[in-house]
mmCIF file of C-alpha atoms in Angstrom:
data_model
loop_
_atom_site.group_PDB
_atom_site.id
_atom_site.type_symbol
_atom_site.label_atom_id
_atom_site.label_comp_id
_atom_site.label_asym_id
_atom_site.label_seq_id
_atom_site.Cartn_x
_atom_site.Cartn_y
_atom_site.Cartn_z
ATOM 1 C CA UNK K 1 21.800 24.453 23.451
ATOM 2 C CA UNK K 2 23.027 25.737 20.095
ATOM 3 C CA UNK K 3 22.521 24.044 16.736
ATOM 4 C CA UNK K 4 25.590 24.213 14.509
ATOM 5 C CA UNK K 5 26.875 23.116 11.124
ATOM 6 C CA UNK K 6 30.157 21.252 11.450
ATOM 7 C CA UNK K 7 32.670 19.566 9.164
ATOM 8 C CA UNK K 8 34.763 16.503 10.120
ATOM 9 C CA UNK K 9 38.349 17.349 11.013
ATOM 10 C CA UNK K 10 40.148 14.134 11.837
ATOM 11 C CA UNK K 11 38.929 12.766 15.160
ATOM 12 C CA UNK K 12 37.122 16.036 15.852
ATOM 13 C CA UNK K 13 34.791 18.376 13.990
ATOM 14 C CA UNK K 14 35.168 22.024 13.107
ATOM 15 C CA UNK K 15 32.176 24.309 13.630
ATOM 16 C CA UNK K 16 31.413 26.184 10.434
ATOM 17 C CA UNK K 17 28.337 28.134 11.477
ATOM 18 C CA UNK K 18 25.795 28.542 14.267
ATOM 19 C CA UNK K 19 22.228 28.144 13.095
ATOM 20 C CA UNK K 20 19.539 30.717 13.964
ATOM 21 C CA UNK K 21 17.798 29.874 17.212
ATOM 22 C CA UNK K 22 14.329 28.354 17.040
ATOM 23 C CA UNK K 23 13.444 29.374 20.581
ATOM 24 C CA UNK K 24 14.950 30.939 23.687
ATOM 25 C CA UNK K 25 13.577 30.793 27.229
ATOM 26 C CA UNK K 26 14.457 33.710 29.509
ATOM 27 C CA UNK K 27 14.045 34.667 33.124
ATOM 28 C CA UNK K 28 14.922 38.109 34.379
ATOM 29 C CA UNK K 29 14.986 40.366 37.398
ATOM 30 C CA UNK K 30 15.455 44.120 37.569
ATOM 31 C CA UNK K 31 19.224 43.784 37.124
ATOM 32 C CA UNK K 32 19.772 41.184 34.430
ATOM 33 C CA UNK K 33 18.181 38.833 31.927
ATOM 34 C CA UNK K 34 19.357 35.231 31.844
ATOM 35 C CA UNK K 35 18.958 32.716 29.030
ATOM 36 C CA UNK K 36 17.886 29.354 30.427
ATOM 37 C CA UNK K 37 17.997 27.389 27.173
ATOM 38 C CA UNK K 38 17.775 27.797 23.411
ATOM 39 C CA UNK K 39 16.351 25.581 20.661
ATOM 40 C CA UNK K 40 14.036 23.675 22.972
ATOM 41 C CA UNK K 41 10.634 22.332 21.978
ATOM 42 C CA UNK K 42 9.021 22.244 25.405
ATOM 43 C CA UNK K 43 9.509 23.180 29.043
ATOM 44 C CA UNK K 44 8.677 20.572 31.683
ATOM 45 C CA UNK K 45 7.944 22.331 34.970
ATOM 46 C CA UNK K 46 8.319 19.988 37.931
ATOM 47 C CA UNK K 47 6.771 20.585 41.348
ATOM 48 C CA UNK K 48 5.883 18.400 44.328
ATOM 49 C CA UNK K 49 4.051 18.554 47.680
ATOM 50 C CA UNK K 50 7.346 18.438 49.600
ATOM 51 C CA UNK K 51 9.394 20.450 50.170
ATOM 52 C CA UNK K 52 6.773 23.190 50.211
ATOM 53 C CA UNK K 53 6.322 24.353 46.630
ATOM 54 C CA UNK K 54 5.771 27.881 45.411
ATOM 55 C CA UNK K 55 2.795 27.817 43.044
ATOM 56 C CA UNK K 56 3.757 31.232 41.714
ATOM 57 C CA UNK K 57 7.048 29.723 40.526
ATOM 58 C CA UNK K 58 5.061 27.279 38.381
ATOM 59 C CA UNK K 59 2.782 30.029 37.098
ATOM 60 C CA UNK K 60 5.756 32.266 36.287
ATOM 61 C CA UNK K 61 7.524 29.513 34.366
ATOM 62 C CA UNK K 62 4.351 28.946 32.345
ATOM 63 C CA UNK K 63 4.130 32.656 31.515
ATOM 64 C CA UNK K 64 7.784 32.718 30.412
ATOM 65 C CA UNK K 65 7.269 29.679 28.183
ATOM 66 C CA UNK K 66 4.101 31.102 26.642
ATOM 67 C CA UNK K 67 5.880 34.392 25.946
ATOM 68 C CA UNK K 68 8.645 32.456 24.175
ATOM 69 C CA UNK K 69 6.047 30.381 22.263
ATOM 70 C CA UNK K 70 7.404 27.141 23.724
ATOM 71 C CA UNK K 71 5.164 24.178 24.551
ATOM 72 C CA UNK K 72 4.625 23.430 28.231
ATOM 73 C CA UNK K 73 4.210 20.330 30.389
ATOM 74 C CA UNK K 74 3.487 20.576 34.121
ATOM 75 C CA UNK K 75 4.679 17.543 36.091
ATOM 76 C CA UNK K 76 3.453 16.904 39.623
ATOM 77 C CA UNK K 77 5.955 14.558 41.288
ATOM 78 C CA UNK K 78 5.804 12.685 44.626
ATOM 79 C CA UNK K 79 2.085 11.961 44.362
ATOM 80 C CA UNK K 80 2.522 9.130 46.872
ATOM 81 C CA UNK K 81 2.991 11.603 49.724
ATOM 82 C CA UNK K 82 -0.006 11.861 52.074
ATOM 83 C CA UNK K 83 -0.223 15.655 51.808
ATOM 84 C CA UNK K 84 -0.385 15.773 48.000
ATOM 85 C CA UNK K 85 -3.995 17.024 47.911
ATOM 86 C CA UNK K 86 -3.163 20.707 47.586
ATOM 87 C CA UNK K 87 -0.642 20.069 44.837
ATOM 88 C CA UNK K 88 -3.137 17.899 42.952
ATOM 89 C CA UNK K 89 -5.744 20.665 43.174
ATOM 90 C CA UNK K 90 -3.222 23.137 41.753
ATOM 91 C CA UNK K 91 -2.467 20.716 38.908
ATOM 92 C CA UNK K 92 -6.171 20.286 38.151
ATOM 93 C CA UNK K 93 -6.617 24.057 37.957
ATOM 94 C CA UNK K 94 -3.814 24.292 35.410
ATOM 95 C CA UNK K 95 -5.318 21.463 33.376
ATOM 96 C CA UNK K 96 -8.613 23.371 33.339
ATOM 97 C CA UNK K 97 -6.722 26.328 31.851
ATOM 98 C CA UNK K 98 -5.537 24.141 28.987
ATOM 99 C CA UNK K 99 -2.066 23.214 30.208
ATOM 100 C CA UNK K 100 -0.742 19.692 29.623
ATOM 101 C CA UNK K 101 -0.295 17.990 32.984
ATOM 102 C CA UNK K 102 1.007 14.700 34.378
ATOM 103 C CA UNK K 103 0.989 13.369 37.953
ATOM 104 C CA UNK K 104 3.670 10.807 38.852
ATOM 105 C CA UNK K 105 5.709 9.405 41.699
ATOM 106 C CA UNK K 106 9.118 8.936 40.118
ATOM 107 C CA UNK K 107 10.670 7.291 43.168
ATOM 108 C CA UNK K 108 7.777 5.212 44.559
ATOM 109 C CA UNK K 109 6.312 4.107 41.208
ATOM 110 C CA UNK K 110 9.146 4.424 38.677
ATOM 111 C CA UNK K 111 7.733 2.163 35.969
ATOM 112 C CA UNK K 112 4.393 3.964 35.934
ATOM 113 C CA UNK K 113 6.173 7.322 35.909
ATOM 114 C CA UNK K 114 8.415 6.275 33.026
ATOM 115 C CA UNK K 115 5.473 5.007 30.981
ATOM 116 C CA UNK K 116 3.697 8.357 31.389
ATOM 117 C CA UNK K 117 6.695 10.624 30.897
ATOM 118 C CA UNK K 118 8.613 8.924 28.085
ATOM 119 C CA UNK K 119 6.009 9.568 25.345
ATOM 120 C CA UNK K 120 5.811 13.236 26.349
ATOM 121 C CA UNK K 121 9.590 13.627 26.090
ATOM 122 C CA UNK K 122 10.074 11.579 22.901
ATOM 123 C CA UNK K 123 11.150 13.361 19.690
ATOM 124 C CA UNK K 124 11.505 16.677 21.526
ATOM 125 C CA UNK K 125 14.159 18.787 23.169
ATOM 126 C CA UNK K 126 12.809 19.345 26.686
ATOM 127 C CA UNK K 127 14.056 21.708 29.375
ATOM 128 C CA UNK K 128 13.474 20.519 32.951
ATOM 129 C CA UNK K 129 12.887 23.367 35.396
ATOM 130 C CA UNK K 130 11.789 23.468 39.011
ATOM 131 C CA UNK K 131 12.640 24.582 42.493
ATOM 132 C CA UNK K 132 15.296 22.651 44.360
ATOM 133 C CA UNK K 133 14.030 19.418 45.903
ATOM 134 C CA UNK K 134 11.091 18.807 43.568
ATOM 135 C CA UNK K 135 12.581 15.603 42.142
ATOM 136 C CA UNK K 136 13.938 16.795 38.800
ATOM 137 C CA UNK K 137 17.039 14.649 39.204
ATOM 138 C CA UNK K 138 14.941 11.577 39.993
ATOM 139 C CA UNK K 139 12.897 12.128 36.840
ATOM 140 C CA UNK K 140 16.021 12.720 34.756
ATOM 141 C CA UNK K 141 17.673 9.535 35.996
ATOM 142 C CA UNK K 142 14.466 7.620 35.404
ATOM 143 C CA UNK K 143 14.464 8.665 31.751
ATOM 144 C CA UNK K 144 18.248 8.744 31.259
ATOM 145 C CA UNK K 145 19.617 5.999 33.549
ATOM 146 C CA UNK K 146 23.276 6.938 33.094
ATOM 147 C CA UNK K 147 22.735 10.660 33.705
ATOM 148 C CA UNK K 148 24.422 10.599 37.131
ATOM 149 C CA UNK K 149 27.452 8.756 35.799
ATOM 150 C CA UNK K 150 27.770 11.134 32.869
ATOM 151 C CA UNK K 151 27.485 14.168 35.140
ATOM 152 C CA UNK K 152 30.165 12.773 37.473
ATOM 153 C CA UNK K 153 32.443 12.203 34.472
ATOM 154 C CA UNK K 154 31.852 15.781 33.384
ATOM 155 C CA UNK K 155 32.701 17.049 36.880
ATOM 156 C CA UNK K 156 35.963 15.069 36.922
ATOM 157 C CA UNK K 157 36.970 16.542 33.573
ATOM 158 C CA UNK K 158 36.348 20.010 35.002
ATOM 159 C CA UNK K 159 38.452 19.072 38.053
ATOM 160 C CA UNK K 160 35.456 19.400 40.344
ATOM 161 C CA UNK K 161 35.221 17.189 43.383
ATOM 162 C CA UNK K 162 31.457 16.713 43.278
ATOM 163 C CA UNK K 163 28.557 16.817 40.909
ATOM 164 C CA UNK K 164 28.016 20.284 39.499
ATOM 165 C CA UNK K 165 24.599 21.883 39.982
ATOM 166 C CA UNK K 166 25.357 25.353 38.656
ATOM 167 C CA UNK K 167 25.055 24.765 34.908
ATOM 168 C CA UNK K 168 22.438 23.256 32.635
ATOM 169 C CA UNK K 169 23.313 19.837 31.195
ATOM 170 C CA UNK K 170 22.201 18.265 27.908
ATOM 171 C CA UNK K 171 21.358 14.554 27.599
ATOM 172 C CA UNK K 172 20.284 12.614 24.518
ATOM 173 C CA UNK K 173 16.916 10.918 24.894
ATOM 174 C CA UNK K 174 15.888 8.234 22.455
ATOM 175 C CA UNK K 175 16.745 8.465 18.784
ATOM 176 C CA UNK K 176 16.016 12.149 18.271
ATOM 177 C CA UNK K 177 15.078 13.675 21.613
ATOM 178 C CA UNK K 178 17.019 15.531 24.286
ATOM 179 C CA UNK K 179 16.591 16.562 27.909
ATOM 180 C CA UNK K 180 18.232 19.697 29.272
ATOM 181 C CA UNK K 181 18.475 19.625 33.063
ATOM 182 C CA UNK K 182 18.654 23.091 34.601
ATOM 183 C CA UNK K 183 19.918 23.814 38.128
ATOM 184 C CA UNK K 184 17.219 24.165 40.758
ATOM 185 C CA UNK K 185 16.431 27.793 41.565
ATOM 186 C CA UNK K 186 13.876 29.533 43.742
ATOM 187 C CA UNK K 187 12.901 32.673 41.807
ATOM 188 C CA UNK K 188 11.588 33.057 38.261
ATOM 189 C CA UNK K 189 11.626 36.729 37.375
ATOM 190 C CA UNK K 190 9.707 38.056 34.380
ATOM 191 C CA UNK K 191 11.117 41.566 34.177
ATOM 192 C CA UNK K 192 11.916 41.060 30.473
ATOM 193 C CA UNK K 193 8.210 41.077 29.604
ATOM 194 C CA UNK K 194 5.871 44.028 29.136
ATOM 195 C CA UNK K 195 2.589 44.339 31.010
ATOM 196 C CA UNK K 196 0.688 43.581 27.798
ATOM 197 C CA UNK K 197 2.757 40.439 27.225
ATOM 198 C CA UNK K 198 1.925 39.311 30.755
ATOM 199 C CA UNK K 199 -1.801 39.678 30.128
ATOM 200 C CA UNK K 200 -1.534 37.827 26.814
ATOM 201 C CA UNK K 201 0.240 34.908 28.519
ATOM 202 C CA UNK K 202 -2.543 34.229 31.031
ATOM 203 C CA UNK K 203 -4.960 31.965 29.124
ATOM 204 C CA UNK K 204 -8.047 32.892 31.143
ATOM 205 C CA UNK K 205 -7.538 36.537 30.129
ATOM 206 C CA UNK K 206 -7.712 35.688 26.403
ATOM 207 C CA UNK K 207 -11.525 35.821 25.932
ATOM 208 C CA UNK K 208 -11.621 39.290 27.485
ATOM 209 C CA UNK K 209 -8.628 41.004 25.872
ATOM 210 C CA UNK K 210 -9.605 43.624 23.318
ATOM 211 C CA UNK K 211 -12.990 44.187 24.959
ATOM 212 C CA UNK K 212 -11.935 46.951 27.338
ATOM 213 C CA UNK K 213 -12.921 50.575 26.763
ATOM 214 C CA UNK K 214 -9.291 51.550 26.174
ATOM 215 C CA UNK K 215 -7.093 49.760 23.636
ATOM 216 C CA UNK K 216 -4.045 50.120 25.879
ATOM 217 C CA UNK K 217 -5.856 48.993 29.043
ATOM 218 C CA UNK K 218 -3.491 47.511 31.628
ATOM 219 C CA UNK K 219 -6.363 45.798 33.456
ATOM 220 C CA UNK K 220 -5.493 47.501 36.732
ATOM 221 C CA UNK K 221 -7.541 50.591 37.607
ATOM 222 C CA UNK K 222 -8.950 51.618 34.226
ATOM 223 C CA UNK K 223 -12.741 52.005 33.934
ATOM 224 C CA UNK K 224 -14.783 49.524 31.889
ATOM 225 C CA UNK K 225 -12.034 46.911 31.936
ATOM 226 C CA UNK K 226 -13.297 43.566 30.606
ATOM 227 C CA UNK K 227 -10.684 41.610 32.559
ATOM 228 C CA UNK K 228 -11.647 43.171 35.883
ATOM 229 C CA UNK K 229 -15.309 42.614 35.056
ATOM 230 C CA UNK K 230 -14.504 38.935 34.431
ATOM 231 C CA UNK K 231 -12.861 38.715 37.852
ATOM 232 C CA UNK K 232 -15.938 40.207 39.498
ATOM 233 C CA UNK K 233 -18.172 37.792 37.562
ATOM 234 C CA UNK K 234 -16.129 34.795 38.677
ATOM 235 C CA UNK K 235 -14.764 33.968 35.201
ATOM 236 C CA UNK K 236 -11.192 34.700 36.325
ATOM 237 C CA UNK K 237 -9.858 33.457 39.652
ATOM 238 C CA UNK K 238 -9.132 36.267 42.140
ATOM 239 C CA UNK K 239 -5.876 34.485 43.003
ATOM 240 C CA UNK K 240 -4.767 34.508 39.375
ATOM 241 C CA UNK K 241 -5.743 38.152 38.968
ATOM 242 C CA UNK K 242 -3.776 39.023 42.116
ATOM 243 C CA UNK K 243 -0.845 37.162 40.561
ATOM 244 C CA UNK K 244 -1.177 39.309 37.444
ATOM 245 C CA UNK K 245 -1.204 42.496 39.516
ATOM 246 C CA UNK K 246 1.937 41.342 41.312
ATOM 247 C CA UNK K 247 3.709 40.757 37.997
ATOM 248 C CA UNK K 248 2.465 44.081 36.641
ATOM 249 C CA UNK K 249 3.951 45.885 39.642
ATOM 250 C CA UNK K 250 7.275 44.120 39.113
ATOM 251 C CA UNK K 251 7.633 45.010 35.431
ATOM 252 C CA UNK K 252 6.625 48.623 36.134
ATOM 253 C CA UNK K 253 9.599 49.206 38.439
#
């Protein structure tokens, strides 16, 4: 989503300049870096109990957003499902780490979901991300009721026979907000980040960074590492530290 300066030109407008970007969210693997969206104010990461969600996807998206200095909102959808306990526990853990969280059931309790979500999306440009099947489209259509119709119109103009799911789409929301709906994807690579950026983007690491013996400590095998000591003391979850080690191995390749 680019911000431009334009001048009226009859029934159209001529772009005069493209403004500097306020923010850019990336994901990357070993082969390429992909821009997901620019000039957004927050990332809303949607997950649900079914289909089986990948918690590391959520964690990775949070790291990417923190690295880009973009606000984050974690949305647990489909809370009406009987097996939502594990997903709720994961959401509670993220809330304890300081992340903004919301639990909704966009399909079963639409009015309640709308009343919770709308204030969080108002006056902001929000990127919706999530694995396929998590209910992003349901949430989008709850907040932007004509989103399906507008997407179908767009597909017809592109001479496509069905709704496109391969490109991000921008929708106005309220007087001055916007929602950018990204295609569902399964992997969220962070190869564009350094190992020190990864550590800085895990909030539970923050109290311990700068307290290691070595200034350039990677928090892996180095002696007198404050982060590893925090793991052993129970201040950092072993699961989250294992996640960090996995990311560190990926960016080192």
